[in-house]
Amino acid sequence: VQLQASGGGLVQPGGSLRLSCAASGTFDSISVMGWYRQPPGKQRELVASRTSGGNVNYADSNKGRFTISRGDAENTVYLQMNTLKPEDTAVYYCNGIFRYMGWKAPQEYWGQGTLVTVSS
């Protein structure tokens, strides 16, 4: 499975960006897809996640500002980021857990990361 993330860039404080992630490859179904980020010099942290059933989870730092959603296709997830702050600057990674038929256990995959820079 490959996760292709896009949509990062430079934005001024208070601005908005939308990140996209599309999964491709062979799998039976998706358990959860989401976004993590790694600010400069810090550890990777959860931003938001969405289960296949529609349950969403957000980090406290971005509740009310970020929205995770699924595209028309199950294998696509978006992250709408509004009212961006300099502390949102990070490399954002798409993440997903994929299920397979038969004996194979669910597998977790990561995208390549897309840089979001919030600066004036």
PDB file of C-alpha atoms in Angstrom:
ATOM      1  CA  VAL A   1       0.000   0.000   0.000  1.00  0.00           C
ATOM      2  CA  GLN A   2       1.221   3.476  -0.865  1.00  0.00           C
ATOM      3  CA  LEU A   3      -0.057   6.681   0.696  1.00  0.00           C
ATOM      4  CA  GLN A   4       0.373   9.800  -1.419  1.00  0.00           C
ATOM      5  CA  ALA A   5       0.019  13.045   0.501  1.00  0.00           C
ATOM      6  CA  SER A   6      -0.174  16.494  -1.013  1.00  0.00           C
ATOM      7  CA  GLY A   7      -1.260  20.041  -0.263  1.00  0.00           C
ATOM      8  CA  GLY A   8       1.452  21.372   2.001  1.00  0.00           C
ATOM      9  CA  GLY A   9       3.076  24.731   1.533  1.00  0.00           C
ATOM     10  CA  LEU A  10       3.733  28.138   2.986  1.00  0.00           C
ATOM     11  CA  VAL A  11       0.812  30.034   4.488  1.00  0.00           C
ATOM     12  CA  GLN A  12       0.485  33.129   6.628  1.00  0.00           C
ATOM     13  CA  PRO A  13      -0.831  32.932  10.180  1.00  0.00           C
ATOM     14  CA  GLY A  14      -4.616  32.817  10.129  1.00  0.00           C
ATOM     15  CA  GLY A  15      -4.651  31.219   6.708  1.00  0.00           C
ATOM     16  CA  SER A  16      -5.935  27.843   5.531  1.00  0.00           C
ATOM     17  CA  LEU A  17      -4.621  24.781   3.772  1.00  0.00           C
ATOM     18  CA  ARG A  18      -6.140  21.486   2.752  1.00  0.00           C
ATOM     19  CA  LEU A  19      -4.079  18.338   2.748  1.00  0.00           C
ATOM     20  CA  SER A  20      -5.037  15.307   0.688  1.00  0.00           C
ATOM     21  CA  CYS A  21      -4.014  11.689   1.014  1.00  0.00           C
ATOM     22  CA  ALA A  22      -4.832   8.879  -1.356  1.00  0.00           C
ATOM     23  CA  ALA A  23      -4.120   5.224  -0.695  1.00  0.00           C
ATOM     24  CA  SER A  24      -3.320   2.856  -3.510  1.00  0.00           C
ATOM     25  CA  GLY A  25      -2.376  -0.782  -3.688  1.00  0.00           C
ATOM     26  CA  THR A  26      -3.930  -4.069  -2.671  1.00  0.00           C
ATOM     27  CA  PHE A  27      -5.971  -4.394   0.490  1.00  0.00           C
ATOM     28  CA  ASP A  28      -9.427  -5.530   1.512  1.00  0.00           C
ATOM     29  CA  SER A  29     -10.609  -2.566   3.558  1.00  0.00           C
ATOM     30  CA  ILE A  30      -9.427   0.383   5.596  1.00  0.00           C
ATOM     31  CA  SER A  31      -9.654   0.416   9.361  1.00  0.00           C
ATOM     32  CA  VAL A  32      -8.565   3.985   9.968  1.00  0.00           C
ATOM     33  CA  MET A  33      -6.820   6.815   8.147  1.00  0.00           C
ATOM     34  CA  GLY A  34      -5.427   9.936   9.646  1.00  0.00           C
ATOM     35  CA  TRP A  35      -2.760  12.569   9.903  1.00  0.00           C
ATOM     36  CA  TYR A  36       0.241  12.957  12.138  1.00  0.00           C
ATOM     37  CA  ARG A  37       2.761  15.760  12.225  1.00  0.00           C
ATOM     38  CA  GLN A  38       6.325  16.262  13.348  1.00  0.00           C
ATOM     39  CA  PRO A  39       7.286  19.823  14.253  1.00  0.00           C
ATOM     40  CA  PRO A  40      10.971  20.751  13.959  1.00  0.00           C
ATOM     41  CA  GLY A  41      12.947  19.144  16.769  1.00  0.00           C
ATOM     42  CA  LYS A  42       9.926  17.391  18.236  1.00  0.00           C
ATOM     43  CA  GLN A  43       8.347  13.967  18.157  1.00  0.00           C
ATOM     44  CA  ARG A  44       5.630  12.911  15.775  1.00  0.00           C
ATOM     45  CA  GLU A  45       2.139  13.504  17.141  1.00  0.00           C
ATOM     46  CA  LEU A  46      -1.430  12.732  16.176  1.00  0.00           C
ATOM     47  CA  VAL A  47      -3.333  15.486  14.389  1.00  0.00           C
ATOM     48  CA  ALA A  48      -6.587  13.756  13.510  1.00  0.00           C
ATOM     49  CA  SER A  49      -7.902  10.349  12.562  1.00  0.00           C
ATOM     50  CA  ARG A  50     -11.053   8.897  11.068  1.00  0.00           C
ATOM     51  CA  THR A  51     -12.263   5.325  11.261  1.00  0.00           C
ATOM     52  CA  SER A  52     -14.062   3.606   8.446  1.00  0.00           C
ATOM     53  CA  GLY A  53     -17.219   3.944  10.507  1.00  0.00           C
ATOM     54  CA  GLY A  54     -16.875   7.713  10.587  1.00  0.00           C
ATOM     55  CA  ASN A  55     -15.584   8.179  14.122  1.00  0.00           C
ATOM     56  CA  VAL A  56     -13.132  11.072  14.266  1.00  0.00           C
ATOM     57  CA  ASN A  57     -10.508  12.000  16.796  1.00  0.00           C
ATOM     58  CA  TYR A  58      -8.594  15.275  17.063  1.00  0.00           C
ATOM     59  CA  ALA A  59      -5.641  16.433  19.080  1.00  0.00           C
ATOM     60  CA  ASP A  60      -6.725  19.060  21.603  1.00  0.00           C
ATOM     61  CA  SER A  61      -4.412  21.627  20.019  1.00  0.00           C
ATOM     62  CA  ASN A  62      -6.402  21.740  16.795  1.00  0.00           C
ATOM     63  CA  LYS A  63      -9.986  21.015  17.788  1.00  0.00           C
ATOM     64  CA  GLY A  64     -12.273  23.540  16.164  1.00  0.00           C
ATOM     65  CA  ARG A  65      -9.654  24.543  13.596  1.00  0.00           C
ATOM     66  CA  PHE A  66      -8.977  21.314  11.699  1.00  0.00           C
ATOM     67  CA  THR A  67     -11.451  18.976  10.041  1.00  0.00           C
ATOM     68  CA  ILE A  68     -10.717  15.498   8.771  1.00  0.00           C
ATOM     69  CA  SER A  69     -12.991  14.054   6.145  1.00  0.00           C
ATOM     70  CA  ARG A  70     -13.200  11.232   3.670  1.00  0.00           C
ATOM     71  CA  GLY A  71     -13.443  11.665  -0.026  1.00  0.00           C
ATOM     72  CA  ASP A  72     -16.038  10.033  -2.238  1.00  0.00           C
ATOM     73  CA  ALA A  73     -13.670   7.088  -2.446  1.00  0.00           C
ATOM     74  CA  GLU A  74     -12.928   5.234   0.757  1.00  0.00           C
ATOM     75  CA  ASN A  75      -9.190   5.436   0.072  1.00  0.00           C
ATOM     76  CA  THR A  76      -8.967   9.238   0.217  1.00  0.00           C
ATOM     77  CA  VAL A  77      -8.815  11.438   3.286  1.00  0.00           C
ATOM     78  CA  TYR A  78      -8.540  15.187   3.623  1.00  0.00           C
ATOM     79  CA  LEU A  79      -7.414  17.515   6.374  1.00  0.00           C
ATOM     80  CA  GLN A  80      -8.846  21.014   6.208  1.00  0.00           C
ATOM     81  CA  MET A  81      -6.742  23.317   8.358  1.00  0.00           C
ATOM     82  CA  ASN A  82      -8.075  26.751   9.229  1.00  0.00           C
ATOM     83  CA  THR A  83      -6.801  29.577  11.404  1.00  0.00           C
ATOM     84  CA  LEU A  84      -3.288  28.236  11.106  1.00  0.00           C
ATOM     85  CA  LYS A  85      -0.708  29.239  13.681  1.00  0.00           C
ATOM     86  CA  PRO A  86       3.098  29.268  13.516  1.00  0.00           C
ATOM     87  CA  GLU A  87       3.122  26.334  15.934  1.00  0.00           C
ATOM     88  CA  ASP A  88       1.298  24.277  13.296  1.00  0.00           C
ATOM     89  CA  THR A  89       4.497  24.305  11.257  1.00  0.00           C
ATOM     90  CA  ALA A  90       5.519  20.690  10.764  1.00  0.00           C
ATOM     91  CA  VAL A  91       5.897  17.856   8.336  1.00  0.00           C
ATOM     92  CA  TYR A  92       2.467  16.261   8.061  1.00  0.00           C
ATOM     93  CA  TYR A  93       2.250  12.523   7.485  1.00  0.00           C
ATOM     94  CA  CYS A  94      -0.680  10.525   6.232  1.00  0.00           C
ATOM     95  CA  ASN A  95      -1.224   7.267   8.075  1.00  0.00           C
ATOM     96  CA  GLY A  96      -3.517   4.318   7.619  1.00  0.00           C
ATOM     97  CA  ILE A  97      -4.261   0.840   8.902  1.00  0.00           C
ATOM     98  CA  PHE A  98      -5.386  -1.565   6.225  1.00  0.00           C
ATOM     99  CA  ARG A  99      -7.108  -4.916   6.525  1.00  0.00           C
ATOM    100  CA  TYR A 100      -6.558  -8.000   4.424  1.00  0.00           C
ATOM    101  CA  MET A 101      -8.568 -11.125   3.764  1.00  0.00           C
ATOM    102  CA  GLY A 102      -7.482 -14.403   5.269  1.00  0.00           C
ATOM    103  CA  TRP A 103      -4.620 -14.848   7.682  1.00  0.00           C
ATOM    104  CA  LYS A 104      -2.713 -11.592   7.108  1.00  0.00           C
ATOM    105  CA  ALA A 105      -2.876  -9.194  10.047  1.00  0.00           C
ATOM    106  CA  PRO A 106      -3.813  -5.535   9.543  1.00  0.00           C
ATOM    107  CA  GLN A 107      -0.863  -3.425   8.416  1.00  0.00           C
ATOM    108  CA  GLU A 108       0.015   0.178   9.150  1.00  0.00           C
ATOM    109  CA  TYR A 109       1.479   2.416   6.450  1.00  0.00           C
ATOM    110  CA  TRP A 110       2.866   5.932   6.306  1.00  0.00           C
ATOM    111  CA  GLY A 111       2.982   8.479   3.527  1.00  0.00           C
ATOM    112  CA  GLN A 112       6.077  10.445   2.612  1.00  0.00           C
ATOM    113  CA  GLY A 113       5.177  13.618   4.471  1.00  0.00           C
ATOM    114  CA  THR A 114       4.276  17.074   3.260  1.00  0.00           C
ATOM    115  CA  LEU A 115       5.715  20.243   4.776  1.00  0.00           C
ATOM    116  CA  VAL A 116       3.399  22.901   6.164  1.00  0.00           C
ATOM    117  CA  THR A 117       5.029  26.193   7.088  1.00  0.00           C
ATOM    118  CA  VAL A 118       3.017  28.891   8.825  1.00  0.00           C
ATOM    119  CA  SER A 119       4.909  32.150   8.756  1.00  0.00           C
ATOM    120  CA  SER A 120       4.494  35.780   7.872  1.00  0.00           C
TER     121      SER A 120
END
